[in-house]
Structures are given as C-alpha cells and as structure tokens.
PDB file of C-alpha atoms in Angstrom:
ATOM      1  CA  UNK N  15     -25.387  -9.140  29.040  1.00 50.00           C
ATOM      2  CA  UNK N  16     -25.126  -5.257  28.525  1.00 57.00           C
ATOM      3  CA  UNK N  17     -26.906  -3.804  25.219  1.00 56.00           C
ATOM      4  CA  UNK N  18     -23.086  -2.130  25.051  1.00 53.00           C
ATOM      5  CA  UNK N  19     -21.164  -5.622  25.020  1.00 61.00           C
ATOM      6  CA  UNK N  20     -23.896  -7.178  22.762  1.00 63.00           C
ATOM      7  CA  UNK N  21     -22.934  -4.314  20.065  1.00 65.00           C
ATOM      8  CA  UNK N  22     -19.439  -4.354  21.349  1.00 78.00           C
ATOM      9  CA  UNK N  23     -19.370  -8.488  20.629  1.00 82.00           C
ATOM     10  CA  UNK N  24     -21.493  -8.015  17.337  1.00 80.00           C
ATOM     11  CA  UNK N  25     -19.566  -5.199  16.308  1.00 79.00           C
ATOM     12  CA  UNK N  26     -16.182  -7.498  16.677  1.00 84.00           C
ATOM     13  CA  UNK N  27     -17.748 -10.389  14.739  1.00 87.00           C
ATOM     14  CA  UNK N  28     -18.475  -8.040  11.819  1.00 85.00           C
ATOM     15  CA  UNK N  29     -15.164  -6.616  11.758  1.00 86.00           C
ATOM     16  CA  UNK N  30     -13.690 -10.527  11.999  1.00 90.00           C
ATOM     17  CA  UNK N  31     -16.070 -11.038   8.787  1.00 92.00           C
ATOM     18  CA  UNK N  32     -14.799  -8.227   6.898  1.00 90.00           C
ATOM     19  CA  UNK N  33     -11.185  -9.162   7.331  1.00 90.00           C
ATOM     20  CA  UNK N  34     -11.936 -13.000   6.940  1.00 93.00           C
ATOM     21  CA  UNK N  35     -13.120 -11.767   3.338  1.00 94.00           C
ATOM     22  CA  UNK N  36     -10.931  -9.664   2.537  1.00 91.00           C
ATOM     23  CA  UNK N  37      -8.175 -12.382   2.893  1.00 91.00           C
ATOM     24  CA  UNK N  38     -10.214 -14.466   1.142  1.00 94.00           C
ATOM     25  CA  UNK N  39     -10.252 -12.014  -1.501  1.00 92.00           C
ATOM     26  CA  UNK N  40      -6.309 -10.883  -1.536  1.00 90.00           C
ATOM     27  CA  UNK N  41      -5.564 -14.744  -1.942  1.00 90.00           C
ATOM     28  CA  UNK N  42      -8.146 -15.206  -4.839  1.00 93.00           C
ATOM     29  CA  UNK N  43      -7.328 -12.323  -7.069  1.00 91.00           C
ATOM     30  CA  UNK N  44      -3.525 -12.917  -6.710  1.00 87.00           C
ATOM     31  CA  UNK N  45      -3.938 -17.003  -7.474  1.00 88.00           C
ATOM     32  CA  UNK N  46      -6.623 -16.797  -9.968  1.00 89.00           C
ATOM     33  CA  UNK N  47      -6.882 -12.891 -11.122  1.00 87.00           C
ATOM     34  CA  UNK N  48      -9.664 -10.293 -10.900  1.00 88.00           C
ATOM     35  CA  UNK N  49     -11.900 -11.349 -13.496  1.00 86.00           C
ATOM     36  CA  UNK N  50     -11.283 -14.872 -12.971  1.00 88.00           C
ATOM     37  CA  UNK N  51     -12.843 -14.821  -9.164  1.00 91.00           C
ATOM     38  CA  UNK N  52     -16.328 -14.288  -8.702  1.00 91.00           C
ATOM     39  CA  UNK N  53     -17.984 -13.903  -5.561  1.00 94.00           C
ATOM     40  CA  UNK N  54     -19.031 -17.085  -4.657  1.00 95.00           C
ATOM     41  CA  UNK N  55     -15.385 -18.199  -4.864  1.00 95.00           C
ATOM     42  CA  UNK N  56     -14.749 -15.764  -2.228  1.00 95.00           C
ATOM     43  CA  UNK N  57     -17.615 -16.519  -0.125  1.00 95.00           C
ATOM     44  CA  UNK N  58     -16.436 -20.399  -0.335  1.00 95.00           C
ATOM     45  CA  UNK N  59     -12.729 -19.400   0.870  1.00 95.00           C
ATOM     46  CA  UNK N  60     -14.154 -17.245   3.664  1.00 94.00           C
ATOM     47  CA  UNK N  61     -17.110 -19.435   4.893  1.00 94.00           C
ATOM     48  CA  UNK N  62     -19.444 -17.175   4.808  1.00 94.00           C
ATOM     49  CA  UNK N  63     -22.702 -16.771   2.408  1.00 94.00           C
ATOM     50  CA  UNK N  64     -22.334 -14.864  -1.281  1.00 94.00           C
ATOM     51  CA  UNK N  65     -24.919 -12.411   0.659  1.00 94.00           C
ATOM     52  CA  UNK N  66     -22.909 -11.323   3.281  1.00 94.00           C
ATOM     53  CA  UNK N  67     -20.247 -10.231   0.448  1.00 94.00           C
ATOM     54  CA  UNK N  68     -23.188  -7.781  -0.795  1.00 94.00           C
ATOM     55  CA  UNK N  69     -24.196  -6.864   2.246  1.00 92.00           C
ATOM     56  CA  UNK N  70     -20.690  -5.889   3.481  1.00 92.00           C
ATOM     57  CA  UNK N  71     -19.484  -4.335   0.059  1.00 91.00           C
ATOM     58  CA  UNK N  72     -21.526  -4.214  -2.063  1.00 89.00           C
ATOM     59  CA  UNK N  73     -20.048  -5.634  -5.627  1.00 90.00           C
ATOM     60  CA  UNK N  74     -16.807  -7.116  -6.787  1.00 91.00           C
ATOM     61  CA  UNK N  75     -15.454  -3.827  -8.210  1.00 90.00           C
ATOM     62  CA  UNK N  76     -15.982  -2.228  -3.922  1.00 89.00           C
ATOM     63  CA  UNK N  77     -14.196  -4.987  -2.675  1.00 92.00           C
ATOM     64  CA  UNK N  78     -11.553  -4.525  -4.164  1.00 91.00           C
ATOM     65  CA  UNK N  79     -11.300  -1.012  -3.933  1.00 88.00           C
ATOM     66  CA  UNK N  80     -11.534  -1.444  -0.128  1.00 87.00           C
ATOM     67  CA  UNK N  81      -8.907  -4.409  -0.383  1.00 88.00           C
ATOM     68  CA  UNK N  82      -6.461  -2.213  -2.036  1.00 85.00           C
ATOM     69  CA  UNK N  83      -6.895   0.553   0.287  1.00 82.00           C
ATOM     70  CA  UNK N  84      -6.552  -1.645   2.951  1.00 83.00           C
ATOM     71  CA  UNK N  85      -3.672  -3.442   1.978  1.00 80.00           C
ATOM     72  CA  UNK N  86      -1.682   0.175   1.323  1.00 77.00           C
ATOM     73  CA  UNK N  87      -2.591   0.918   4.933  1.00 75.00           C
ATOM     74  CA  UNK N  88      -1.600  -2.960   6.359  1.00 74.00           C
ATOM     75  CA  UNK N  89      -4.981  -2.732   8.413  1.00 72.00           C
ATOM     76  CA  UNK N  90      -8.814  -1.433   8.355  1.00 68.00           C
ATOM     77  CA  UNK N  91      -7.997   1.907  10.067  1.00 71.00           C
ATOM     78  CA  UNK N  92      -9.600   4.742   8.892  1.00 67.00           C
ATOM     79  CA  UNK N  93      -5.479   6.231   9.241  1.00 74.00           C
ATOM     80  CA  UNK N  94      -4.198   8.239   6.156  1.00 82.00           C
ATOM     81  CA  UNK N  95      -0.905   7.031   5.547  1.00 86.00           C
ATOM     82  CA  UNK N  96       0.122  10.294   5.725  1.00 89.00           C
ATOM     83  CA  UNK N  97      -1.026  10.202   9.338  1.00 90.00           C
ATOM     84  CA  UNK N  98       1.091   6.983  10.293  1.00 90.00           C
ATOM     85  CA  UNK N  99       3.492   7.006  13.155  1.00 93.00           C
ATOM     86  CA  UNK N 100       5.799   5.221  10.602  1.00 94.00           C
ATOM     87  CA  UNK N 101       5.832   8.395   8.138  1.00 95.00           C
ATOM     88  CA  UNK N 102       5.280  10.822  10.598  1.00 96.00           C
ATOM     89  CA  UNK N 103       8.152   9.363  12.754  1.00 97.00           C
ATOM     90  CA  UNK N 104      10.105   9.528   9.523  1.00 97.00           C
ATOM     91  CA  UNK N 105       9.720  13.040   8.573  1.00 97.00           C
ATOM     92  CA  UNK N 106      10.744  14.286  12.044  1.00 97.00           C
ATOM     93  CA  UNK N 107      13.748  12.832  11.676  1.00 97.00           C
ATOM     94  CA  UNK N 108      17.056  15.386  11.995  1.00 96.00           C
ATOM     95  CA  UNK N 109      18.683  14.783   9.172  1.00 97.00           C
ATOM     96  CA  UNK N 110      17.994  13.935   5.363  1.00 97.00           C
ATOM     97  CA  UNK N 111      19.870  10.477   5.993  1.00 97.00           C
ATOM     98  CA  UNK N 112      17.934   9.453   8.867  1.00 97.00           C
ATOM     99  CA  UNK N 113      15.067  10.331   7.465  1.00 98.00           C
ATOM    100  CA  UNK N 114      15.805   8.732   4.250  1.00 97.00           C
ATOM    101  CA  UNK N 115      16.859   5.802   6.445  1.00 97.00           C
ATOM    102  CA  UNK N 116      13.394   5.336   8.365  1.00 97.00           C
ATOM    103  CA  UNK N 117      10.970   5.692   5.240  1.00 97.00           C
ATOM    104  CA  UNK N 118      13.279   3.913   3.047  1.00 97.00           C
ATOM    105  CA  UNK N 119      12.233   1.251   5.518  1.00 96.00           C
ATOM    106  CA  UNK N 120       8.625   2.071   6.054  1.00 95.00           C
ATOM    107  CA  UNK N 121       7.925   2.516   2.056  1.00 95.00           C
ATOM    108  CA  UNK N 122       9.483  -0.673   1.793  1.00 95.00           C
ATOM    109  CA  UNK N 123       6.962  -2.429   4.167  1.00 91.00           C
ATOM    110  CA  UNK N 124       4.787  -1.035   2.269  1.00 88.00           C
ATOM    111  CA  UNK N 125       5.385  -2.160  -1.197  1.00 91.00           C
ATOM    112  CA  UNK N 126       5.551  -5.568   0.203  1.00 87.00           C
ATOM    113  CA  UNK N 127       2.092  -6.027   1.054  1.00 84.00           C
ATOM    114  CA  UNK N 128       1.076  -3.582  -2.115  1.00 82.00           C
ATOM    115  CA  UNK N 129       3.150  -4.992  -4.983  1.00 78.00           C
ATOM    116  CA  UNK N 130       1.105  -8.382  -5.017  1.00 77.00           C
ATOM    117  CA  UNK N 131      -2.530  -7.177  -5.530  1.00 81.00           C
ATOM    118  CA  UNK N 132      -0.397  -4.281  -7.893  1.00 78.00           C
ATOM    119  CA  UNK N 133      -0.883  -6.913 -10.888  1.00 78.00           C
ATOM    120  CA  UNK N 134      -4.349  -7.757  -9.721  1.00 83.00           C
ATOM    121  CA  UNK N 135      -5.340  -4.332 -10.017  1.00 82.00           C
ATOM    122  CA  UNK N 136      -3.611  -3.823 -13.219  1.00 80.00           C
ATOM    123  CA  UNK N 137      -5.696  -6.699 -14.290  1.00 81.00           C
ATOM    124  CA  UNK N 138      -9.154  -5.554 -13.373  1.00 84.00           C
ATOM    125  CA  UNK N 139      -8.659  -1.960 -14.701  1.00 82.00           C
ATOM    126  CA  UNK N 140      -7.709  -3.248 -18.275  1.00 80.00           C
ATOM    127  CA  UNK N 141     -11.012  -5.731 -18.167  1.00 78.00           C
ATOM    128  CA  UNK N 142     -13.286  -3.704 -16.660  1.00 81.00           C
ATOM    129  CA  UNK N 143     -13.069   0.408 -16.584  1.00 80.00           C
ATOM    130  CA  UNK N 144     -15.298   1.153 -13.981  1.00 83.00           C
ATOM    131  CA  UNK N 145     -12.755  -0.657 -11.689  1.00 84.00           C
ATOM    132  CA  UNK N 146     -10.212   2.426 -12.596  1.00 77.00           C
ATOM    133  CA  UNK N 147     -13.223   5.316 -12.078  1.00 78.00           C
ATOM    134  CA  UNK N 148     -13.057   3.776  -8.096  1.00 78.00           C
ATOM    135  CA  UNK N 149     -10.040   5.931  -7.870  1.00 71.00           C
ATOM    136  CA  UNK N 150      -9.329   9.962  -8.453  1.00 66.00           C
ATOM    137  CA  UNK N 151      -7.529  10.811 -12.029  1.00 66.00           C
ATOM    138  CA  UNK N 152      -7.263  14.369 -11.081  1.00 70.00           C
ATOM    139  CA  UNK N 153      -4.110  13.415  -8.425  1.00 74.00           C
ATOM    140  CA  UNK N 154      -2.161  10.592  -7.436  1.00 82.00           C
ATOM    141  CA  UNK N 155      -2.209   9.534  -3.918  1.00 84.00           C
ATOM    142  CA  UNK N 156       1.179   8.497  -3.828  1.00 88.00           C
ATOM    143  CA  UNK N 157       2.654  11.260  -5.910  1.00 93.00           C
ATOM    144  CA  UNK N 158       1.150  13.028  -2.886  1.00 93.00           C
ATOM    145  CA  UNK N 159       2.883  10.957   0.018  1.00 94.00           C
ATOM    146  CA  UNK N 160       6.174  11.090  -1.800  1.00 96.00           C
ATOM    147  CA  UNK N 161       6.192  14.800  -2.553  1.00 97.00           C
ATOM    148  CA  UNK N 162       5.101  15.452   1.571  1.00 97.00           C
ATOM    149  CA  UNK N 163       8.621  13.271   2.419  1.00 97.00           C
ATOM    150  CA  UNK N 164      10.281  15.531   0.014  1.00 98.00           C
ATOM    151  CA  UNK N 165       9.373  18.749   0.997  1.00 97.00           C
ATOM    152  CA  UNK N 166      10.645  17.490   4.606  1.00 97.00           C
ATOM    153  CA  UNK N 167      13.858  16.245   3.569  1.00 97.00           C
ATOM    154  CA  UNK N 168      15.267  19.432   1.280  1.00 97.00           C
ATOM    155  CA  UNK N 169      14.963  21.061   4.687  1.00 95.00           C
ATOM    156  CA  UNK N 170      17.269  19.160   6.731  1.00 96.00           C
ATOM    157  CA  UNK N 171      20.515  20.396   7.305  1.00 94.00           C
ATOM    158  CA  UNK N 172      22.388  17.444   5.070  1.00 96.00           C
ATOM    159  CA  UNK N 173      20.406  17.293   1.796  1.00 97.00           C
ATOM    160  CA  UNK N 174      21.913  18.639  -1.685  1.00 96.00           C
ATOM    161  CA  UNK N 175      21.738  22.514  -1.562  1.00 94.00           C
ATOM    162  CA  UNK N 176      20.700  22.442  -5.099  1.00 95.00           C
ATOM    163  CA  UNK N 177      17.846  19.852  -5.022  1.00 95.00           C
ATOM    164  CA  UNK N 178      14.147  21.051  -5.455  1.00 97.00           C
ATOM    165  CA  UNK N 179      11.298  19.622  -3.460  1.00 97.00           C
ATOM    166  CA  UNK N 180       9.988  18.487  -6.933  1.00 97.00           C
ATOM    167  CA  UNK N 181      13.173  16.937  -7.746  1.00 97.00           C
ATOM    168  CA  UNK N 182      13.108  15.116  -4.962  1.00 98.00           C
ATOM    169  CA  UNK N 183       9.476  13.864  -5.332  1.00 98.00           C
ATOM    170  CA  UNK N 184      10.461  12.485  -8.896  1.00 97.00           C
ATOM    171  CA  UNK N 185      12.902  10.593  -7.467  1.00 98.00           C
ATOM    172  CA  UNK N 186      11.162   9.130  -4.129  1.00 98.00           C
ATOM    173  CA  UNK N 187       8.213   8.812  -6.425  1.00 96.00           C
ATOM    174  CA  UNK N 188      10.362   6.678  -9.184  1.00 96.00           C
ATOM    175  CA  UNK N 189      12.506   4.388  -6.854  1.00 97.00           C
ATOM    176  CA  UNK N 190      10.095   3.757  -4.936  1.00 96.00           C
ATOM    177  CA  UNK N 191       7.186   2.453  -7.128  1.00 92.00           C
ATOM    178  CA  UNK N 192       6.174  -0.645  -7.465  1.00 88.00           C
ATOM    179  CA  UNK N 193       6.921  -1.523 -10.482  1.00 88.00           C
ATOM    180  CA  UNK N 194      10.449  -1.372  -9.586  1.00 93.00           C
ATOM    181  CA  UNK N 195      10.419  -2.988  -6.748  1.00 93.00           C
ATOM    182  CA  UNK N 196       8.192  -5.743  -8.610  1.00 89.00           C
ATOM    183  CA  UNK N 197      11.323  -5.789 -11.013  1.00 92.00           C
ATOM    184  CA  UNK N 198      14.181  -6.123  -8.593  1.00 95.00           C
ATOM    185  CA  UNK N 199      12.508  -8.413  -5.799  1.00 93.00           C
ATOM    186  CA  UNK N 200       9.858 -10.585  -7.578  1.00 88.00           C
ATOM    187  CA  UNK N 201      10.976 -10.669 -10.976  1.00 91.00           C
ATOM    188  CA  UNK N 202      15.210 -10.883 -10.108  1.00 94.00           C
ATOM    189  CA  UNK N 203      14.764 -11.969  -6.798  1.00 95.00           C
ATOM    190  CA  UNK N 204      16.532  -9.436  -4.400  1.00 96.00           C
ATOM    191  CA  UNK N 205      15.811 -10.040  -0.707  1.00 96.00           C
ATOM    192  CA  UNK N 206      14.266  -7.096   1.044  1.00 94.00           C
ATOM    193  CA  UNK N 207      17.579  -6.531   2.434  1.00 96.00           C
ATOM    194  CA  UNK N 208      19.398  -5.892  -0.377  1.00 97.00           C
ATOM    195  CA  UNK N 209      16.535  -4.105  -2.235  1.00 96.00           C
ATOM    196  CA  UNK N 210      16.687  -1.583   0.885  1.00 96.00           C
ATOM    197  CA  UNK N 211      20.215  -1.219   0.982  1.00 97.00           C
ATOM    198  CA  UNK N 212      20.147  -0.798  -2.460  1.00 98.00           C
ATOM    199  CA  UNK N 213      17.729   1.909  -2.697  1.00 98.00           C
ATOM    200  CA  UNK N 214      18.420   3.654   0.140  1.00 98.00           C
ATOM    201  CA  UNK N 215      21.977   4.110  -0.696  1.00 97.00           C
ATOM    202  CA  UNK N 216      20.986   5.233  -4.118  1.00 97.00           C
ATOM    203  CA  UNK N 217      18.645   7.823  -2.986  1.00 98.00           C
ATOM    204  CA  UNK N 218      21.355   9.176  -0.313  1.00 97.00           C
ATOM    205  CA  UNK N 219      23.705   9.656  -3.214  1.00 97.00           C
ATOM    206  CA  UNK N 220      21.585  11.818  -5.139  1.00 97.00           C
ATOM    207  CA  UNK N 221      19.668  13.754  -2.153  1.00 97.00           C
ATOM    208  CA  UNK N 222      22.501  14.311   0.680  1.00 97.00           C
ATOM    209  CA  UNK N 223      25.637  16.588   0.974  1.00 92.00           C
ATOM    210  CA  UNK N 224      28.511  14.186   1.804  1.00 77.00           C
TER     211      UNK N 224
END
C-alpha cells in the first residue's frame, strides 16, 4: 500500500472518530445536559478511549464549541454558512418572494438541527462562563447572516419601497431565531410545514410589495 492511501485510509478513520464523538456528544448533552455528561460518558457512547476525546479536542468546553459549530453547518466543512450553496442560491434569487421562499426553507433546516443543542448551550454558559468566552461578544454571527439576506432582498424588484436593510435584518433576525421556533414547533408542536408556511407568509407580508 501507497504512503498516500495509508494517510488517505488513516486520515478517513480519524474523521469517522471525530464524527462518531461528536454524535456521541449531541445525544449526551441533549438527554442528560452539559454539566451532567462528562467525558467518559461520551467516550462509552462512542467506543472509543476518554484519551482520544483529549487528543481530538481537547476539553469538554472545545467539544462543544466544535459540536455547535458543526451542527449550525449540518457537517465538518470548514464552509461559512455564508458560503453555502443553500444561502448563496437563495440570495440570487430574482425576486424578494423567491428569495424569501428558498431561505425561509434553508434557515428552517437549519434551526432544526440547531434548536436542540440551543438549550444545551444555554445550559453550559449559565454553569460554566468560560463556555460563553468560546464565542465573540463583540458581533453576532447570525445577526451577521441575517443582515447579508437582507441587504439582498431590499434590492429586488418586489420588496417594500420603504423597508431598510436594518429593518429587514430585525425582522429575519427575530422570526427566525430559535427561540421562536423552539416555541412554535417543540414547545406547541407545529410541524415544519406549518411553521414554514407560517413564517414565510408572515415575513412576505411585511417585506414585499403586493
């Protein structure tokens, strides 16, 4: 065997690792919570050693930061979600409604996989503080994403005349948090279906010329 399929093959395993832990992890923190779950539970659920978890991450508080990140981008690649065919695609849409259409959608994939490990989080930045010093105070990421979609959408041809680009990240940003969808799907128990109906009709009526 080649030197470049041994790394190749080792390479692969490594990456099957990673992932086997970080579902390992995702399941843990959700079931039990954050500060509940110690490593060794994790390294039980993903059948590998407690050492491999330090090896790979480092600590608790890293592996979550890395499961959070990578549950936000639905896989391990190094992708901004800014950078996703799924928001791209969106943005390049011709009209406000399409486009509103297509990330409506794509958001909402999103806060499926996100909302869960939401609480976790939550959790583990209340009972520990360095957890919340993993990630930047000085901007929020997703105040970021939102207000990118809404600079694109004031300037297509059918959005509201008189609707800022800031107005319209306030309201991307506020419909489409978590916490609201936590509230509507997990909490009253909306399907996805109607939750996307729901909000993408709401967010038409306040961004788009009729």
């Amino acid at each position: 065997m080649s030197d470049v399929k041994r790394t190749s093959k080792r390479a692969q395993k490594a990456q099957e690792t990673r992932r086997r832990i970080l579902k390992a992890a995702l399941e843990l923190f959700v079931q039990d919570g954050y500060g509940a779950t110690n490593l060794q539970d994790i390294a039980d659920r993903a059948g590998v050693a407690v050492q491999t978890i330090y090896f790979v991450f480092g600590n608790k508080r890293t592996l979550l930061k890395e499961l959070v990140d990578v549950t936000i981008a639905g896989d391990d690649e190094p992708v901004a979600t800014m950078d996703r065919p799924w928001y791209v695609d969106a943005l390049a849409a011709g009209t406000a409604q399409d486009m509103l259409r297509a990330y409506v959608t794509g958001t909402t994939s999103v806060l499926e996989r996100v909302a869960p490990i939401g609480k976790v989080l939550d959790g583990a930045c209340a009972s520990d503080p360095e957890v919340a010093a993993l990630w930047p105070h000085d901007v929020d990421p997703r105040y970021v994403v939102q207000q990118g979609a809404a600079k694109a959408l004031v300037g297509k041809p059918d959005a509201r005349a008189e609707i800022s680009a800031e107005e319209a990240t306030d309201l991307l940003y506020g419909l489409l948090s978590p916490e609201l969808y936590l509230l509507f799907v997990h909490e009253r128990g909306w399907s996805r279906e109607r939750w996307e109906r729901w909000v993408y009709q709401t967010l038409r009526s306040q961004l788009c010329s009729d």
